[in-house]
Amino acid sequence: QVQLVESGGGLVQAGGSLRLSCAASGFTHAIGWFRQAPGKEREGVSCIDVSTYYIDSVKGRFTISKDNDNNVVYLQMDSLKPEDTGVYYCASARHCSGSVAGYDSWGQGTQVTVSP
């Protein structure tokens, strides 16, 4: 099973930017980014396989990309809003899916906090 390590979270003011990284120990077909706010279910935010996918609330603000040579997936997050706050996880799968159940390996998560 591939090992995943996230980094890049932090505290930022609304309107600011962060770039999250997900380093994989080997090749992955698809990497998804999920987030979980306190008291809420984990939700899929973006995913990359042969295409890229975003939930409506982050379209135009977040960009997912992949460095194939180094097995790293990035999530560039711009124009951040307080509602983007949560623990962000990356996960691997055979193909992109909006369901948590579709992913087999998960990172430990990185906290993103957006202040008003």
Short mmCIF file of C-alpha atoms in Angstrom, two decimals:
data_model
loop_
_atom_site.label_atom_id
_atom_site.label_comp_id
_atom_site.label_asym_id
_atom_site.label_seq_id
_atom_site.Cartn_x
_atom_site.Cartn_y
_atom_site.Cartn_z
CA GLN A 1 0.00 0.00 0.00
CA VAL A 2 1.31 3.45 -0.88
CA GLN A 3 2.23 5.79 1.99
CA LEU A 4 1.00 9.38 1.80
CA VAL A 5 2.30 12.41 3.70
CA GLU A 6 0.58 15.80 3.59
CA SER A 7 2.22 19.13 4.36
CA GLY A 8 1.62 22.83 3.87
CA GLY A 9 -1.28 23.54 6.16
CA GLY A 10 -1.39 26.52 8.48
CA LEU A 11 -3.22 29.62 9.62
CA VAL A 12 -4.10 32.25 7.04
CA GLN A 13 -6.43 35.23 6.84
CA ALA A 14 -9.43 35.19 4.55
CA GLY A 15 -8.37 36.00 1.01
CA GLY A 16 -4.95 34.44 1.51
CA SER A 17 -3.35 31.40 -0.08
CA LEU A 18 -1.83 28.09 0.93
CA ARG A 19 -0.31 25.26 -1.06
CA LEU A 20 -0.77 21.74 0.24
CA SER A 21 1.51 18.91 -0.81
CA CYS A 22 0.85 15.17 -0.81
CA ALA A 23 3.99 13.08 -1.17
CA ALA A 24 3.42 9.46 -2.17
CA SER A 25 5.89 6.62 -1.60
CA GLY A 26 5.14 5.25 -5.06
CA PHE A 27 3.05 5.57 -8.18
CA THR A 28 -0.63 6.36 -7.75
CA HIS A 29 -3.37 6.33 -10.37
CA ALA A 30 -5.46 8.97 -8.65
CA ILE A 31 -5.05 11.28 -5.68
CA GLY A 32 -7.96 12.99 -4.01
CA TRP A 33 -8.02 15.80 -1.47
CA PHE A 34 -10.65 15.67 1.25
CA ARG A 35 -11.38 17.96 4.16
CA GLN A 36 -13.16 17.56 7.45
CA ALA A 37 -14.41 20.39 9.62
CA PRO A 38 -15.26 19.84 13.29
CA GLY A 39 -18.59 18.06 13.65
CA LYS A 40 -18.94 17.53 9.90
CA GLU A 41 -18.43 14.61 7.56
CA ARG A 42 -15.32 14.30 5.47
CA GLU A 43 -15.96 15.73 2.00
CA GLY A 44 -14.11 15.40 -1.26
CA VAL A 45 -12.62 18.68 -2.47
CA SER A 46 -10.60 17.83 -5.56
CA CYS A 47 -9.09 14.89 -7.36
CA ILE A 48 -6.64 14.19 -10.16
CA ASP A 49 -6.26 11.16 -12.37
CA VAL A 50 -6.22 11.65 -16.16
CA SER A 51 -8.49 14.65 -15.47
CA THR A 52 -9.03 17.08 -12.64
CA TYR A 53 -12.16 17.46 -10.56
CA TYR A 54 -13.38 20.06 -8.06
CA ILE A 55 -16.41 20.56 -5.92
CA ASP A 56 -18.41 23.65 -6.86
CA SER A 57 -17.45 25.63 -3.76
CA VAL A 58 -13.73 25.63 -4.66
CA LYS A 59 -13.90 25.94 -8.45
CA GLY A 60 -11.90 28.92 -9.62
CA ARG A 61 -10.05 29.17 -6.29
CA PHE A 62 -8.27 25.81 -5.90
CA THR A 63 -5.97 24.14 -8.40
CA ILE A 64 -4.78 20.55 -8.22
CA SER A 65 -1.63 19.45 -10.01
CA LYS A 66 0.80 16.55 -10.05
CA ASP A 67 4.58 16.21 -10.27
CA ASN A 68 4.85 12.78 -11.85
CA ASP A 69 8.63 12.59 -11.53
CA ASN A 70 8.46 12.93 -7.75
CA ASN A 71 5.01 11.44 -7.00
CA VAL A 72 3.78 14.65 -5.39
CA VAL A 73 0.32 16.15 -5.77
CA TYR A 74 -0.29 19.78 -4.93
CA LEU A 75 -3.42 21.66 -4.00
CA GLN A 76 -3.01 25.38 -4.54
CA MET A 77 -5.68 27.18 -2.53
CA ASP A 78 -6.30 30.86 -3.28
CA SER A 79 -8.93 33.33 -2.09
CA LEU A 80 -9.41 31.22 1.01
CA LYS A 81 -12.58 31.59 3.04
CA PRO A 82 -13.31 30.76 6.70
CA GLU A 83 -15.54 27.92 5.49
CA ASP A 84 -12.46 26.26 3.96
CA THR A 85 -11.20 25.57 7.48
CA GLY A 86 -10.65 21.92 8.35
CA VAL A 87 -8.21 19.04 8.35
CA TYR A 88 -7.17 18.28 4.79
CA TYR A 89 -6.34 14.71 3.82
CA CYS A 90 -4.99 13.22 0.63
CA ALA A 91 -5.89 9.70 -0.41
CA SER A 92 -5.07 7.36 -3.26
CA ALA A 93 -7.37 5.36 -5.50
CA ARG A 94 -7.54 3.58 -8.85
CA HIS A 95 -9.60 6.45 -10.22
CA CYS A 96 -11.20 9.61 -8.92
CA SER A 97 -14.38 9.30 -6.89
CA GLY A 98 -16.31 11.61 -4.64
CA SER A 99 -16.82 8.84 -2.09
CA VAL A 100 -14.48 8.23 0.83
CA ALA A 101 -15.02 4.50 0.29
CA GLY A 102 -13.33 4.69 -3.10
CA TYR A 103 -9.90 5.42 -1.60
CA ASP A 104 -7.57 2.87 -0.07
CA SER A 105 -4.65 4.79 1.45
CA TRP A 106 -4.85 7.99 3.48
CA GLY A 107 -2.39 10.49 4.82
CA GLN A 108 -2.42 11.75 8.39
CA GLY A 109 -3.96 15.11 7.52
CA THR A 110 -2.85 18.72 7.76
CA GLN A 111 -4.78 21.51 9.48
CA VAL A 112 -5.93 24.51 7.49
CA THR A 113 -7.41 27.41 9.44
CA VAL A 114 -8.77 30.50 7.71
CA SER A 115 -9.51 33.43 9.99
CA PRO A 116 -12.15 36.05 9.08
#
